[in-house]
C-alpha cells in the first residue's frame, strides 16, 4: 500500500544512473549487490532464483531476463542515487535507448569471462550519441582466465583509450575525505605513467599534472562528465567483490548537473499498472513537480505522483529536480516528450524490422486490437496496424523474443491466447529524383486540389514535411490541415505497398472553394497527390510531365523508374574459431553481406560488417551448429538500404497500386452535376492549377 509523503530537499547530491550491459553480463546481479551493500536490501536476491528485487514482472522472473527498465533508490554517503536497471537483450534495446535520455551517468557492465561484446559496442555508441558520462564495472572476475590488464587493454582498444582503472583511487579511502573538489589522491595510488595517461586526455589536466604530478578530484570529475575519462572497477557482483569500490567511485567522482529553477521534465516510458491506470515515467530536470499541476501538450493534470523502489511505490505531493517518478493522469504523453522547459527528444535510432500477422483464434479481433493498442502505447517500437481491407492486425517489431513477450503479456494481462503468422521483412520504399504529385477531390458540393513536391533526402532520414505555398494562394488553415493529413497516416509506395521513407514532402500550391471545401476534402486531395507523385516517379518522371502520360505497364519488377525498394540491414559481429573463418566469410558473401578484413585474437577470428536482415535473421542457429557452440553472432539494426533482391521481392508480393482503394492515385473531378474518376496519368490535363515545380522533364 502506498503512503503519502513529501520528499526532502536536503543537501544531498541527486544522480540518476542506469545500468547497461550485454545479456548475461550480470547487470541485474550488480544492481542487487549495490542495493544490498548500501543497506537497501536485507537479503540478496538472484536472477536465476527468480527473486531479484528489480525483476518485478512475473515474465522476467520466469525467464531470468530483464525486459523492462526498473527503478530503485540507493543512499551512499551524501549521494542519493536513482538506479535504473535496463534490458540487456537486443530485442529490448529500444527500452534501453529511451532510458538513456534521462541518465546523468551510466554504469556499463562488461563480463570478465566474455569481454567486450558486439552489443556492448552498440550500447557504447548509444551512450556516445546521448553524451552520457560512463563508468565501467567488469564483472565475473572470479572466472578462470579473467585477467584485469588484458581486459583493460581490450576496452581501451574497442571502447576508448580513456578507460582507466580507478580502483586504487577509492580503495581504503573514507567517504568523508572525498568531498573537496580540490582534494588530491595520494600520488602513489597510481603510477606516474597511469597519471600521465589520464592527464593526456585533456589539456588542462596535462597542465595540472605537470605542476603537481597528479590530478585533483575536481579535474577528474570534469573529465568524466565530459566523457574524456571512463573509470573502470573490477570484481564479482555475485560475491560482492568490488561493489563497494564502485559505490565509492560514484559518490566521489560524479557531480550533480546544473538544474534549472523552472519546471522541466523528460518522459521516457509509458506503462500501465495492474488496474490499467496509465503511468508516465519521467525525470524532473528543473524546478519541481507538484501533484494536481497541469503538464504536457495538451495540458493534463498530474493526478498522482509515484516514486517507485522496485515493485513498491510511495505517493508524494512533490518531486524535486533530479528525481524520477511515475505520474498518473495524463493520457497524451509519449516517450521522449519534453515537458515544461524541456524540448522533445529526437527520434530513436532503432526501428522495427519484422512484421507479423495476429491469428486471434476464438478471441474477438477488436478486443485483441484494443489490448495491442495499450501495449503499443507503452512501446514506441511496437507498431500495430489494422488492415481494414483484410480484416487483419499486423505487428511490426524488433525480433522473435519480443514477439514471445507480447504473446505472454496478452495472456497474462488481458486473458487472450493468440498466435502469430510467420514473420516477414518490413520493407520500405523511397524515390531517387524529385517529382510533383497532384491530387484533386471534387465530388458534388466538395472541392480541393493539392500539389506536393516529393524529394529524396538521403538514407535513413525518414519523412519530413514543409510548405512553400503563399498565403495569397491558400489560407493558412488549409495549409496546416494539409500538413496534418501528411503526418496522420502511413503512406504506401507503389512497388510493394510498403511504407515510404527518406523523403521531404512540400506543399507547393493548392486551391479551396469558398463555399464547398470541407476539411475532409483536403485529406482526400493530399492522399491522392502523394500516390500520384509516386506513380509518376515509377514511370521515370523527374519534376513533372508535359500533358497526360500514355498508357504503359504499371510499376513492377521491370518498371521501377525512380522508385526504390529498401530493406533493413544488420550490422553484425561474428566471432568463430580461426579454422572456421573461411566458412564464415563464404556464408556472408552468399547472404549478400559486406565485411572488413578479419581480425584474429587468441585463436578466434572476428568478422564485422553489414548484411540484409532477410538473409541473416536465422543465421545465429547456423553459427552455433557449425562451430559446435564456440561461435558468437551479434546483430544490431544498421538502417535501411536498397534491397539486394528487389526484383524477386516485387514479383513475389505482386502489388497492384491501382487496386488499393485506400491508397488510390486517381483523382475525382466534377462535370454536369456529378463527380467522376480520372486515372492518375490523365490528371495533368484535368487539374485546375498549373504545375508549380521547375522544369517539366521526363527521362
XYZ file of C-alpha atoms in Angstrom:
699
model
C 0.000 0.000 0.000
C 1.306 3.458 -0.869
C 1.984 6.089 1.772
C 1.690 9.841 1.121
C 4.985 11.566 1.894
C 6.876 14.680 0.870
C 10.397 14.290 -0.475
C 13.022 16.258 1.358
C 15.246 18.940 -0.168
C 18.430 18.429 1.819
C 21.998 18.952 0.623
C 22.214 15.548 -0.983
C 23.682 15.003 -4.425
C 20.915 13.628 -6.670
C 22.135 11.461 -9.522
C 20.147 9.300 -11.957
C 22.279 6.409 -13.208
C 21.416 3.496 -15.445
C 22.979 0.035 -15.570
C 23.530 -1.276 -19.096
C 25.106 -4.452 -20.398
C 25.115 -7.248 -22.924
C 22.753 -10.053 -21.935
C 24.136 -12.334 -19.165
C 26.913 -9.908 -18.182
C 25.484 -9.767 -14.644
C 23.755 -6.400 -14.791
C 20.788 -7.211 -12.539
C 23.077 -9.121 -10.169
C 25.201 -5.981 -9.806
C 22.059 -3.930 -9.115
C 21.122 -6.379 -6.347
C 24.632 -6.219 -4.887
C 24.634 -2.397 -4.870
C 21.251 -2.333 -3.118
C 22.439 -4.909 -0.591
C 25.772 -3.210 0.198
C 24.066 0.176 0.599
C 21.627 -1.286 3.129
C 18.534 -1.005 0.928
C 18.096 -4.797 0.875
C 18.352 -7.133 3.840
C 18.598 -10.251 1.691
C 20.460 -10.676 -1.577
C 18.214 -11.845 -4.440
C 19.382 -13.665 -7.564
C 18.147 -13.615 -11.158
C 18.487 -17.379 -11.564
C 16.469 -17.924 -8.362
C 13.668 -15.655 -9.625
C 13.792 -13.356 -6.577
C 15.767 -10.371 -7.886
C 14.495 -7.107 -6.362
C 14.398 -5.258 -9.695
C 12.920 -8.048 -11.837
C 9.417 -7.167 -10.674
C 7.487 -8.629 -13.589
C 6.355 -12.279 -13.479
C 7.693 -12.898 -17.007
C 11.093 -11.555 -16.000
C 11.228 -13.912 -13.041
C 10.238 -16.899 -15.186
C 12.707 -16.134 -17.971
C 15.540 -14.814 -15.825
C 15.998 -11.749 -18.057
C 15.220 -8.054 -17.699
C 12.507 -6.921 -20.125
C 11.510 -3.519 -18.745
C 13.546 -0.761 -17.112
C 13.067 -0.617 -13.334
C 13.859 1.911 -10.657
C 15.489 1.668 -7.232
C 16.950 4.169 -4.783
C 20.366 3.952 -3.151
C 21.731 6.285 -0.453
C 25.510 6.148 -0.100
C 27.179 8.891 1.897
C 25.797 12.194 0.591
C 24.816 10.541 -2.701
C 21.149 9.815 -3.418
C 21.301 7.550 -6.443
C 18.247 6.693 -8.520
C 19.240 3.452 -10.218
C 17.540 2.372 -13.448
C 18.065 -1.256 -14.454
C 17.632 -1.754 -18.211
C 17.148 -4.780 -20.501
C 20.231 -6.468 -21.930
C 18.663 -8.435 -24.789
C 18.942 -6.763 -28.199
C 15.185 -7.203 -28.841
C 14.534 -4.742 -25.998
C 17.303 -2.296 -26.879
C 14.664 0.356 -27.572
C 13.698 0.324 -23.874
C 17.357 0.902 -23.062
C 17.701 3.708 -25.619
C 14.674 5.551 -24.196
C 16.146 5.325 -20.704
C 19.480 6.821 -21.819
C 17.773 10.172 -22.407
C 17.182 10.707 -18.689
C 20.514 9.481 -17.309
C 23.085 11.684 -15.601
C 25.574 8.794 -15.579
C 25.707 5.228 -16.861
C 27.266 2.083 -15.424
C 28.289 -0.221 -18.267
C 28.766 -3.824 -17.141
C 31.324 -5.905 -19.045
C 31.675 -9.636 -18.463
C 35.168 -10.612 -17.351
C 34.547 -14.014 -18.912
C 33.470 -12.735 -22.361
C 34.987 -9.258 -22.592
C 33.519 -6.552 -24.834
C 30.679 -7.994 -26.927
C 29.069 -6.660 -30.089
C 26.008 -5.423 -28.185
C 28.350 -3.781 -25.665
C 29.772 -1.712 -28.522
C 26.231 -0.845 -29.658
C 25.443 0.416 -26.174
C 28.713 2.347 -26.181
C 27.732 4.097 -29.403
C 24.333 4.988 -27.934
C 25.991 6.368 -24.800
C 28.242 8.479 -27.026
C 25.257 9.657 -29.069
C 23.443 10.887 -25.949
C 26.681 12.141 -24.305
C 26.152 10.119 -21.107
C 29.197 10.031 -18.760
C 30.030 6.382 -18.154
C 31.688 4.224 -15.530
C 32.526 0.591 -16.269
C 32.215 -2.372 -13.920
C 33.992 -5.501 -15.149
C 32.025 -8.343 -13.590
C 32.753 -12.074 -13.142
C 36.446 -11.505 -12.414
C 36.335 -14.749 -10.401
C 36.015 -16.642 -13.714
C 39.148 -18.684 -14.510
C 41.301 -16.840 -17.017
C 39.856 -13.371 -16.355
C 42.843 -11.008 -16.351
C 42.494 -7.349 -15.341
C 45.238 -5.906 -17.553
C 44.157 -7.901 -20.608
C 40.546 -6.786 -20.235
C 41.556 -3.173 -19.642
C 43.707 -3.223 -22.768
C 40.818 -4.592 -24.853
C 38.432 -1.944 -23.527
C 40.916 0.752 -24.471
C 41.178 -0.663 -27.980
C 37.463 -1.297 -28.592
C 35.789 1.396 -26.490
C 38.114 4.304 -25.630
C 41.683 4.927 -24.578
C 40.155 6.977 -21.754
C 39.294 3.742 -19.888
C 41.319 3.695 -16.659
C 41.404 1.538 -13.522
C 40.100 3.778 -10.724
C 40.115 1.107 -8.020
C 43.357 2.392 -6.396
C 41.854 5.891 -6.127
C 38.973 4.763 -3.874
C 40.400 1.688 -2.104
C 40.870 2.439 1.565
C 39.512 5.995 1.333
C 36.804 7.248 3.718
C 33.808 8.924 2.103
C 34.326 11.895 4.359
C 37.639 12.561 2.630
C 36.006 12.751 -0.798
C 34.008 15.974 -0.536
C 36.608 18.553 -1.535
C 36.822 19.134 -5.292
C 40.378 20.391 -4.837
C 41.459 17.288 -2.951
C 44.137 15.120 -4.485
C 44.596 11.396 -4.210
C 47.802 10.023 -2.813
C 50.291 10.256 -5.680
C 51.317 6.661 -5.012
C 47.772 5.426 -5.706
C 48.666 5.353 -9.407
C 51.992 5.024 -11.149
C 53.441 8.031 -12.912
C 52.592 6.510 -16.294
C 48.986 5.954 -15.183
C 48.677 9.589 -14.045
C 50.207 10.693 -17.313
C 47.777 8.575 -19.364
C 44.856 10.248 -17.560
C 46.340 13.730 -17.989
C 46.817 13.207 -21.723
C 43.028 13.135 -22.214
C 42.672 16.880 -21.529
C 44.918 19.929 -21.979
C 44.041 21.458 -18.603
C 44.665 18.111 -16.936
C 48.083 17.978 -18.612
C 48.986 21.376 -17.102
C 47.805 20.225 -13.680
C 49.793 17.002 -13.925
C 52.975 18.829 -14.952
C 52.589 21.130 -11.943
C 51.583 18.629 -9.246
C 52.343 15.167 -10.635
C 48.720 14.138 -10.119
C 45.152 15.444 -10.634
C 42.537 16.941 -8.343
C 39.201 15.246 -7.783
C 37.504 18.242 -9.400
C 39.524 17.829 -12.582
C 38.760 14.092 -12.725
C 35.041 14.762 -12.204
C 35.055 17.273 -15.047
C 36.867 14.869 -17.379
C 34.425 12.073 -16.532
C 31.425 14.364 -17.082
C 32.878 15.398 -20.464
C 33.367 11.735 -21.473
C 37.137 12.101 -21.678
C 37.804 9.545 -18.933
C 35.867 6.360 -18.120
C 36.580 4.944 -14.624
C 36.784 1.147 -14.524
C 36.174 -1.048 -11.491
C 36.664 -4.805 -11.277
C 35.013 -7.519 -9.201
C 32.310 -10.153 -8.902
C 28.813 -8.895 -8.145
C 27.666 -12.368 -7.087
C 30.438 -12.493 -4.462
C 30.042 -8.775 -3.622
C 33.658 -8.158 -4.667
C 34.401 -4.663 -5.956
C 30.856 -3.395 -5.338
C 31.922 -1.066 -2.513
C 34.627 0.389 -4.778
C 32.017 1.140 -7.443
C 29.685 2.815 -4.923
C 32.562 4.883 -3.533
C 33.583 5.816 -7.060
C 30.055 7.013 -7.843
C 29.970 9.056 -4.651
C 33.375 10.600 -5.232
C 33.640 11.142 -8.982
C 30.114 12.192 -10.012
C 28.739 15.703 -9.877
C 25.139 16.824 -9.921
C 24.188 18.531 -13.210
C 23.038 22.133 -13.106
C 19.287 22.240 -12.534
C 17.017 24.993 -13.818
C 14.693 26.698 -11.363
C 11.953 26.490 -13.993
C 9.941 23.265 -14.204
C 11.150 20.830 -16.817
C 10.821 17.067 -17.256
C 11.563 14.377 -19.826
C 9.142 11.455 -20.273
C 10.936 8.205 -21.083
C 8.439 5.388 -20.574
C 4.714 4.633 -20.548
C 3.306 1.722 -18.542
C 0.018 0.525 -17.070
C -0.429 -0.797 -13.535
C -2.472 -3.836 -12.557
C -5.665 -1.741 -12.693
C -4.752 -0.476 -16.192
C -4.030 3.026 -14.907
C -1.717 4.744 -17.394
C 1.602 5.881 -15.906
C 4.034 8.342 -17.476
C 7.586 7.811 -16.192
C 9.668 10.962 -16.226
C 12.784 12.576 -14.866
C 12.387 16.042 -13.375
C 15.161 18.157 -14.926
C 14.301 21.532 -13.407
C 12.173 23.100 -10.696
C 9.721 20.678 -9.099
C 6.532 18.820 -9.997
C 3.585 19.056 -7.619
C 0.535 16.850 -7.547
C -2.564 18.230 -9.317
C -0.491 20.551 -11.534
C -1.135 20.545 -15.277
C 1.613 19.391 -17.639
C 2.070 18.480 -21.287
C 0.529 19.440 -24.614
C -2.472 19.439 -24.383
C -2.409 20.396 -20.671
C -3.348 17.459 -18.429
C -3.494 17.145 -14.664
C -0.904 15.104 -12.750
C -3.479 13.341 -10.584
C -0.982 11.219 -8.663
C 2.825 11.171 -8.393
C 4.510 7.886 -7.502
C 8.136 7.256 -6.559
C 8.962 3.600 -7.116
C 11.526 1.440 -5.389
C 11.381 -1.947 -7.065
C 7.736 -3.085 -7.148
C 6.662 -0.770 -4.294
C 5.906 2.909 -4.501
C 5.139 5.945 -2.394
C 2.683 8.622 -3.422
C 4.223 12.056 -2.966
C 2.983 15.632 -3.083
C 6.086 16.971 -4.808
C 9.256 15.754 -6.521
C 12.327 17.974 -6.916
C 14.725 18.233 -9.858
C 16.988 15.211 -10.220
C 14.231 12.748 -9.288
C 12.459 10.068 -11.307
C 8.755 9.460 -10.820
C 5.673 7.904 -12.421
C 2.670 10.191 -12.959
C -0.920 9.006 -13.259
C -3.458 11.157 -15.091
C -2.021 12.274 -18.464
C -3.168 10.196 -21.453
C -1.462 12.021 -24.339
C 2.163 11.902 -23.175
C 4.731 9.827 -25.074
C 8.320 8.586 -24.550
C 10.810 11.297 -25.436
C 8.343 14.141 -24.824
C 9.744 17.263 -23.209
C 7.549 18.837 -20.542
C 7.783 22.382 -19.216
C 11.013 23.993 -20.412
C 12.341 20.713 -21.898
C 12.258 20.184 -25.671
C 11.110 16.902 -27.227
C 13.865 14.352 -27.808
C 14.988 13.296 -31.262
C 13.573 10.118 -32.765
C 15.225 6.870 -31.594
C 17.870 5.336 -33.845
C 16.342 1.839 -33.564
C 13.422 0.784 -35.775
C 11.319 -2.387 -36.063
C 12.405 -4.646 -38.915
C 9.938 -7.566 -38.873
C 6.188 -7.752 -39.401
C 3.767 -10.457 -38.169
C 0.052 -11.144 -38.598
C -2.019 -11.819 -35.476
C -4.098 -15.001 -35.519
C -6.856 -14.326 -32.922
C -8.238 -17.859 -32.692
C -11.565 -17.790 -30.821
C -10.951 -14.270 -29.434
C -12.761 -11.180 -30.675
C -10.300 -9.466 -33.004
C -11.350 -5.986 -31.885
C -10.667 -6.899 -28.256
C -7.231 -8.076 -29.378
C -6.735 -4.744 -31.166
C -7.633 -2.772 -28.015
C -5.144 -4.813 -25.972
C -2.388 -4.347 -28.530
C -3.068 -0.602 -28.645
C -2.343 -0.477 -24.906
C 0.929 -2.354 -25.417
C 1.761 -0.088 -28.370
C 1.262 2.929 -26.108
C 3.968 1.523 -23.838
C 6.447 0.557 -26.552
C 7.065 3.002 -29.437
C 8.867 0.251 -31.363
C 5.756 -1.920 -31.446
C 3.694 -0.707 -34.394
C 0.145 -2.072 -34.604
C -1.892 -1.571 -37.780
C -5.436 -2.611 -38.571
C -5.797 -3.721 -42.178
C -9.440 -2.867 -42.882
C -9.493 -4.482 -46.325
C -8.081 -7.784 -44.997
C -9.677 -7.691 -41.550
C -6.242 -8.419 -40.038
C -3.972 -6.985 -37.345
C -0.328 -6.581 -38.356
C 2.515 -6.041 -35.870
C 5.907 -4.507 -36.598
C 8.615 -5.217 -34.023
C 12.299 -5.942 -33.372
C 12.594 -9.717 -33.076
C 11.210 -13.105 -32.104
C 11.899 -12.722 -28.362
C 9.878 -9.508 -28.293
C 7.056 -11.355 -30.076
C 7.082 -14.078 -27.415
C 6.875 -11.439 -24.690
C 3.915 -9.734 -26.379
C 2.159 -13.075 -26.689
C 2.722 -13.746 -22.975
C 1.548 -10.251 -21.990
C -1.664 -10.696 -23.967
C -2.276 -13.890 -21.988
C -1.274 -12.622 -18.544
C -2.716 -9.117 -18.662
C -5.749 -9.492 -20.928
C -6.577 -13.213 -20.880
C -6.066 -13.514 -24.639
C -4.496 -16.660 -26.073
C -3.376 -15.778 -29.594
C -0.777 -16.903 -32.091
C 1.044 -15.163 -34.914
C 1.626 -15.974 -38.552
C 5.153 -16.369 -39.913
C 7.217 -13.213 -39.670
C 8.220 -11.314 -42.785
C 10.619 -8.485 -43.521
C 9.358 -4.924 -43.159
C 10.301 -3.314 -46.456
C 10.142 0.411 -47.204
C 10.163 2.487 -50.377
C 11.678 5.790 -51.455
C 12.411 7.795 -54.599
C 15.656 8.868 -56.271
C 14.539 12.090 -58.017
C 12.064 14.909 -57.237
C 8.564 14.778 -58.669
C 5.386 16.856 -58.289
C 2.223 14.961 -57.438
C -1.310 16.305 -57.881
C -4.477 15.304 -56.064
C -7.929 16.646 -56.889
C -11.136 15.799 -55.000
C -14.371 17.270 -56.358
C -17.497 15.192 -55.980
C -20.677 17.259 -55.964
C -20.504 20.132 -53.397
C -16.918 19.307 -52.395
C -13.676 20.798 -53.662
C -9.909 20.581 -53.002
C -6.726 20.435 -55.065
C -3.202 19.954 -53.695
C 0.198 19.941 -55.429
C 3.022 18.267 -53.486
C 6.724 18.086 -54.253
C 8.300 14.753 -53.283
C 12.092 14.920 -52.915
C 14.629 12.275 -51.786
C 16.540 13.281 -48.629
C 19.142 10.537 -48.237
C 19.400 7.212 -46.412
C 17.669 6.775 -43.052
C 16.380 10.348 -42.823
C 12.722 9.399 -42.502
C 9.903 11.668 -43.646
C 9.702 15.432 -43.253
C 7.011 17.861 -44.293
C 7.014 21.547 -45.237
C 5.123 24.195 -47.164
C 6.308 26.815 -49.648
C 2.805 27.834 -50.677
C 1.959 31.532 -50.497
C -0.824 32.586 -48.123
C -2.220 34.612 -51.011
C -2.827 31.338 -52.826
C -4.099 29.148 -49.975
C -5.158 30.227 -46.484
C -3.003 29.236 -43.531
C -5.687 27.000 -42.002
C -5.888 24.896 -45.186
C -2.095 24.629 -45.375
C -1.909 23.449 -41.764
C -4.641 20.926 -42.477
C -2.723 19.502 -45.457
C 0.434 19.123 -43.318
C -1.673 17.379 -40.667
C -3.023 14.935 -43.256
C 0.525 14.223 -44.450
C 1.578 13.298 -40.906
C -1.526 11.435 -39.774
C -1.246 8.274 -41.852
C 1.311 5.817 -43.168
C 1.662 6.495 -46.904
C 2.436 3.444 -49.029
C 4.749 3.106 -52.008
C 3.686 1.763 -55.389
C 6.188 -1.091 -55.834
C 5.128 -3.378 -52.975
C 2.695 -1.282 -50.919
C 5.388 -0.745 -48.262
C 5.636 2.493 -46.217
C 7.533 5.351 -47.848
C 10.556 6.959 -46.180
C 13.637 9.127 -46.760
C 11.890 11.997 -48.495
C 10.640 15.519 -47.905
C 7.088 16.341 -48.989
C 6.455 20.035 -49.587
C 3.122 21.718 -50.284
C 3.670 23.822 -53.424
C 0.198 25.132 -54.167
C -3.453 24.309 -53.737
C -6.966 25.580 -54.159
C -10.069 25.627 -51.983
C -13.650 26.693 -52.723
C -15.179 29.443 -50.624
C -18.416 27.502 -50.021
C -17.853 23.867 -50.895
C -14.483 22.944 -49.319
C -14.541 20.926 -46.100
C -11.643 19.522 -44.057
C -12.126 16.010 -45.385
C -11.758 17.252 -48.949
C -8.110 18.178 -48.440
C -7.499 14.843 -46.759
C -8.539 13.089 -49.949
C -6.637 15.508 -52.203
C -3.475 15.164 -50.104
C -3.518 11.369 -50.024
C -4.097 11.186 -53.800
C -1.345 13.725 -54.536
C 1.232 11.606 -52.694
C 0.251 8.473 -54.591
C 0.026 10.223 -57.960
C 3.535 11.579 -57.456
C 4.840 8.113 -56.625
C 3.210 6.668 -59.729
C 4.955 9.292 -61.857
C 8.258 8.562 -60.125
C 7.818 4.897 -61.019
C 7.290 5.999 -64.615
C 10.667 7.773 -64.501
C 9.293 11.330 -64.437
C 11.597 13.977 -62.927
C 9.792 17.169 -61.891
C 6.569 16.825 -63.889
C 5.409 15.671 -67.330
C 4.094 17.714 -70.239
C 0.467 16.736 -70.524
C -1.027 13.315 -69.932
C 1.067 10.177 -69.892
C 0.462 7.374 -72.416
C -0.757 4.065 -71.089
C 2.225 1.957 -70.044
C 2.776 -1.046 -67.777
C 2.206 -0.466 -64.062
C 5.194 -0.428 -61.666
C 6.613 -3.905 -61.273
C 9.942 -5.708 -61.085
C 10.909 -4.424 -64.542
C 9.362 -0.936 -64.323
C 10.631 0.717 -61.117
C 11.624 4.062 -62.666
C 12.779 6.415 -59.906
C 11.206 4.352 -57.119
C 13.438 2.177 -54.962
C 12.659 -0.715 -52.643
C 14.552 -0.621 -49.340
C 15.177 -3.381 -46.815
C 16.573 -3.408 -43.255
C 20.229 -4.311 -42.796
C 22.054 -5.616 -39.748
C 25.432 -4.503 -38.514
C 26.986 -7.762 -37.343
C 29.959 -9.011 -35.390
C 30.805 -12.677 -35.913
C 33.396 -14.469 -33.774
C 34.426 -18.002 -34.785
C 37.459 -20.227 -34.227
C 40.336 -19.441 -36.614
C 39.851 -22.692 -38.516
C 36.278 -21.748 -39.451
C 36.824 -18.237 -40.800
C 36.674 -19.466 -44.421
C 33.202 -20.923 -43.883
C 32.058 -17.693 -42.191
C 33.326 -15.451 -45.000
C 31.703 -17.660 -47.620
C 28.375 -17.517 -45.745
C 28.425 -13.716 -45.522
C 29.140 -13.383 -49.237
C 26.333 -15.822 -50.013
C 23.987 -13.650 -47.934
C 24.947 -10.544 -49.988
C 26.716 -9.117 -46.957
C 29.821 -6.936 -46.730
C 32.635 -7.242 -44.191
C 36.005 -5.794 -43.262
C 39.219 -7.780 -43.146
C 39.010 -10.362 -40.356
C 40.887 -9.772 -37.105
C 42.406 -12.595 -35.067
C 42.961 -12.803 -31.317
C 43.588 -15.779 -29.010
C 42.591 -18.431 -31.544
C 39.436 -16.617 -32.638
C 38.734 -14.668 -35.816
C 36.306 -11.751 -35.877
C 34.313 -10.503 -38.853
C 32.485 -7.178 -38.724
C 30.235 -5.874 -41.453
C 26.685 -5.434 -42.729
C 24.151 -7.820 -44.223
C 20.424 -7.860 -45.111
C 18.123 -8.838 -42.236
C 16.254 -11.146 -44.617
C 19.391 -13.258 -45.101
C 20.880 -13.132 -41.606
C 17.857 -13.310 -39.283
C 18.221 -17.088 -38.664
C 21.979 -17.329 -39.148
C 22.773 -17.454 -35.412
C 21.489 -21.049 -35.288
C 23.753 -21.980 -38.194
C 26.749 -20.432 -36.436
C 26.006 -22.365 -33.272
C 25.743 -25.601 -35.280
C 28.892 -25.411 -37.413
C 31.081 -24.031 -34.574
C 29.666 -26.562 -32.065
C 28.666 -23.732 -29.740
C 32.043 -21.966 -29.916
C 30.946 -19.156 -32.275
C 29.054 -15.989 -31.412
C 26.960 -13.710 -33.658
C 25.748 -10.280 -32.571
C 23.413 -8.284 -34.820
C 22.140 -4.728 -34.412
C 19.922 -2.654 -36.663
C 22.016 -0.637 -39.136
C 19.290 1.180 -41.067
C 17.600 0.727 -44.434
C 19.490 0.252 -47.698
C 18.472 -0.666 -51.284
C 17.026 -4.163 -51.392
C 19.600 -6.695 -52.580
C 16.973 -8.762 -54.441
C 14.378 -6.101 -55.240
C 13.116 -7.653 -58.459
C 12.403 -11.004 -56.795
C 10.642 -9.329 -53.833
C 8.493 -7.095 -56.047
C 7.485 -10.051 -58.193
C 6.716 -12.229 -55.179
C 4.497 -9.621 -53.500
C 2.698 -8.766 -56.752
C 1.247 -5.468 -55.514
C -1.118 -3.562 -57.853
C -1.045 0.161 -56.883
C -4.238 0.883 -58.853
C -6.210 -1.800 -56.998
C -5.813 -0.389 -53.482
C -8.889 1.788 -52.815
C -7.485 3.092 -49.507
C -4.383 4.405 -51.291
C -5.616 5.349 -54.734
C -3.535 7.568 -57.058
C -6.600 8.634 -59.072
C -8.481 11.918 -58.663
C -12.157 12.909 -58.686
C -13.450 15.779 -60.826
C -16.962 17.146 -61.367
C -18.948 17.731 -64.555
C -22.664 18.068 -65.283
C -23.524 17.939 -61.576
C -21.747 14.657 -60.832
C -18.291 13.543 -59.793
C -16.269 11.192 -61.960
C -12.941 9.385 -61.572
C -9.866 10.420 -63.565
C -6.957 7.980 -63.822
C -3.711 9.240 -62.305
C -1.920 9.521 -65.660
C -4.680 11.762 -67.070
C -4.769 14.181 -64.137
C -2.383 16.730 -65.793
C -4.977 17.668 -68.434
C -7.811 17.962 -65.892
C -6.160 19.727 -62.927
C -7.225 23.314 -62.186
C -3.795 24.692 -61.238
C -0.639 24.545 -63.311
C 2.475 22.712 -62.142
C 4.449 24.731 -59.583
C 7.807 22.915 -59.681
C 10.594 23.853 -62.079
C 11.210 22.241 -65.430
C 8.905 19.660 -66.988
C 11.225 16.784 -67.765
C 10.799 13.110 -68.478
C 13.547 10.521 -68.532
